[in-house]
Coordinates of C-alpha atoms in Angstrom, one line a residue:
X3 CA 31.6 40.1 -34.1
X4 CA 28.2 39.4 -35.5
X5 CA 26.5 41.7 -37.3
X6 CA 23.4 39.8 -38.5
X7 CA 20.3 41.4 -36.7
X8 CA 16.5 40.5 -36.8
X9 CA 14.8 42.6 -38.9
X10 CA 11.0 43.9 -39.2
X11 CA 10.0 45.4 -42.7
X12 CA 7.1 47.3 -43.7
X13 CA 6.0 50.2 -45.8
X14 CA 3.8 53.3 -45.7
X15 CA 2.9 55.2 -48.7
X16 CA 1.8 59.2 -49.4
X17 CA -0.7 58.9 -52.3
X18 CA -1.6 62.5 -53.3
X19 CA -3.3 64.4 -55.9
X20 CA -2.8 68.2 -56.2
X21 CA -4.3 69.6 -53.2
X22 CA -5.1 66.1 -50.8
X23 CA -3.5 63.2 -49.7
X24 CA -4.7 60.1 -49.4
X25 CA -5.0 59.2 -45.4
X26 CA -6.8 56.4 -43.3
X27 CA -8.1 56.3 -39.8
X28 CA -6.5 53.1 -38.8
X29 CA -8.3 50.3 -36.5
X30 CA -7.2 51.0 -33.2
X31 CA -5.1 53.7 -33.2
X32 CA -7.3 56.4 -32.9
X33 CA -5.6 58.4 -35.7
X34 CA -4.6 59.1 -39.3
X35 CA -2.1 57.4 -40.9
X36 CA -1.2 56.9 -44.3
X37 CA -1.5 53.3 -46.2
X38 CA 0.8 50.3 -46.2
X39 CA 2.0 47.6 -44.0
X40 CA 4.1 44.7 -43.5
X41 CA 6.3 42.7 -46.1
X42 CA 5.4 39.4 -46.8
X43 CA 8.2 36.0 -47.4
X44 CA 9.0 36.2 -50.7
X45 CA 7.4 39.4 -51.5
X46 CA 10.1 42.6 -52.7
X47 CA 9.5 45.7 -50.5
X48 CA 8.3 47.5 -53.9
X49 CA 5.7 44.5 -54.3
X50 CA 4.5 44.8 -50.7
X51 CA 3.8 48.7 -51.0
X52 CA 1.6 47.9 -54.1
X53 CA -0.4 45.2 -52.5
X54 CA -0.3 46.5 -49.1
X55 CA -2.5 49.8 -50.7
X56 CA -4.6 47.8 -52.8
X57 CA -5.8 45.7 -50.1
X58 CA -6.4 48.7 -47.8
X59 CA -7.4 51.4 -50.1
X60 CA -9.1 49.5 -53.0
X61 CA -6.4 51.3 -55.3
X62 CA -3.9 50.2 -57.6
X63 CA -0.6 52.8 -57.4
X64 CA 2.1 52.7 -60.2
X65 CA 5.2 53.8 -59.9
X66 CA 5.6 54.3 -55.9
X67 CA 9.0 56.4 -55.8
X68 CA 11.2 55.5 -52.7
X69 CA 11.9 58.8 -50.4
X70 CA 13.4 57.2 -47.1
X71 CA 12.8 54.8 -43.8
X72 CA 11.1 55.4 -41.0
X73 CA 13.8 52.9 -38.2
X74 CA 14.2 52.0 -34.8
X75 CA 15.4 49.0 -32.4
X76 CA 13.1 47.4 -30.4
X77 CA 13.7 46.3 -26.7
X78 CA 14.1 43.0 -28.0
X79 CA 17.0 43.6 -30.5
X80 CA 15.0 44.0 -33.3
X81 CA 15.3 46.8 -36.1
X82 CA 12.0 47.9 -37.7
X83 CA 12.5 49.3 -40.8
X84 CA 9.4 51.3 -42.7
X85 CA 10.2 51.9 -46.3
X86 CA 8.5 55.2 -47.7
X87 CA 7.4 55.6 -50.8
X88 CA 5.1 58.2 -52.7
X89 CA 2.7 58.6 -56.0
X90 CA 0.5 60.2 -57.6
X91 CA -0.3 57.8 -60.0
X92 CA -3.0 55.3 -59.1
X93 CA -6.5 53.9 -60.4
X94 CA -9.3 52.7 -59.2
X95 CA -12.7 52.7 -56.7
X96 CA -11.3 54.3 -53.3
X97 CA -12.9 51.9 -50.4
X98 CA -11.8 51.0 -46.9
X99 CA -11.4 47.8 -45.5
X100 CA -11.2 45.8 -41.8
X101 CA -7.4 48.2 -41.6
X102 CA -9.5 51.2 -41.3
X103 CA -11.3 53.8 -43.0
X104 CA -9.6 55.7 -45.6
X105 CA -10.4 59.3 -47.2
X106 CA -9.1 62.2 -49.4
X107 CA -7.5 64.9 -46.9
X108 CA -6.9 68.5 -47.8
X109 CA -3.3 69.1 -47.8
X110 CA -4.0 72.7 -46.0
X111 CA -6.7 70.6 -42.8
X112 CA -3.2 68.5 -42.3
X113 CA -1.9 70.4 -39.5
X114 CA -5.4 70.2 -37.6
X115 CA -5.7 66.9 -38.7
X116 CA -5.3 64.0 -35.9
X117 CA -2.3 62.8 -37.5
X118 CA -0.4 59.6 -35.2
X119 CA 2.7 57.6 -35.2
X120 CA 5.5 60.7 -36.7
X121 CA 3.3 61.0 -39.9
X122 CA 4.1 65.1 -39.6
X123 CA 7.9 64.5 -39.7
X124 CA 7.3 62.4 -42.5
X125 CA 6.2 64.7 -44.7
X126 CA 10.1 66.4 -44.3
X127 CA 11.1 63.2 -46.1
X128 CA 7.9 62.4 -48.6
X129 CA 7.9 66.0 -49.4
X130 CA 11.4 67.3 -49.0
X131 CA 14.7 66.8 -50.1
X132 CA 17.2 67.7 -47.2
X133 CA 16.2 64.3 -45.2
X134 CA 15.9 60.9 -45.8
X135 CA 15.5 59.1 -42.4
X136 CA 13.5 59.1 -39.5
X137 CA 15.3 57.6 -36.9
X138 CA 13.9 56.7 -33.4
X139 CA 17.0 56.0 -30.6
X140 CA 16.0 54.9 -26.9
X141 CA 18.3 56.0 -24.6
X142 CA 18.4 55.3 -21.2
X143 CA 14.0 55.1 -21.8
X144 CA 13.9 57.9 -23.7
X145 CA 13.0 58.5 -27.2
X146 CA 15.0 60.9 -29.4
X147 CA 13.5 61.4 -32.4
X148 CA 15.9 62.7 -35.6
X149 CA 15.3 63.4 -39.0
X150 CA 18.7 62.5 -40.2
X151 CA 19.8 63.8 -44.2
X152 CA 23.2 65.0 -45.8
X153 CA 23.0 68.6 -43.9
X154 CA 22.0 68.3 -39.9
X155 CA 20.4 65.8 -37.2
X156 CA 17.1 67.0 -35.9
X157 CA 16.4 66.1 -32.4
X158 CA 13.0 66.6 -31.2

């Protein structure tokens, strides 16, 4: 049986100060998400976060702390795997780039706040502790959506 799979890796990361997170109002999506991006050949996942933010945020983050992955399988066979990471450390001039425009968001405007691609369950596993996966399973065309940890699966 093989068990080799193609395999799709990128990152997203929650950069925050005390009462707003960093968010940007990605090119073509018509919402907010937060930075990050694809890994590179060559490139570590914890290398790609850091350069994937600096190119679309203008800031240099230290010590990005890994708190789960965004995964699912494409029609194709493919699994996508989005590592999530967080910080509050960072320097620099905030500026956007061709990705989007990017901004400081209140942490209490998030839940009016045009948030797209699962970024709300994401904050159970940036900000939590009882989850550390966000799982997306087609079956039969649908989408079940989990947020999967040590206690129970979420389907939503």
């Amino acid at each position: 049986m093989r068990r080799v799979t193609s395999v799709e890796l990128a990152n997203l990361c929650l950069i925050y100060d005390e009462d707003s997170v960093l968010v940007q109002e990605k090119q073509g999506t018509g919402g907010l998400v937060f930075p990050g991006g694809h890994v590179e050949n060559g490139e570590s996942v914890l290398e790609s976060v850091i350069r994937e933010v600096r190119e679309e945020t203008g800031l240099l983050i230290r010590k990005p702390e890994l708190c789960g992955i965004k995964d699912w399988c494409e029609e194709d066979g493919t699994r996508y795997l989005v590592m999530l990471y967080k910080t509050n450390q960072f320097e620099g001039n905030l500026r956007s780039s061709q990705e989007g425009r990017v901004f400081w968001l209140k942490r209490n405007d998030m839940d009016t706040a045009n948030l797209i691609w699962n970024m709300r369950e994401l904050m159970e596993i940036f900000e939590g502790s009882s989850y550390s996966e966000f799982f997306i399973r087609t079956t039969e065309g649908n989408y079940q959506k989990e947020l999967l940890g040590e206690t129970v699966t979420i389907v939503q």
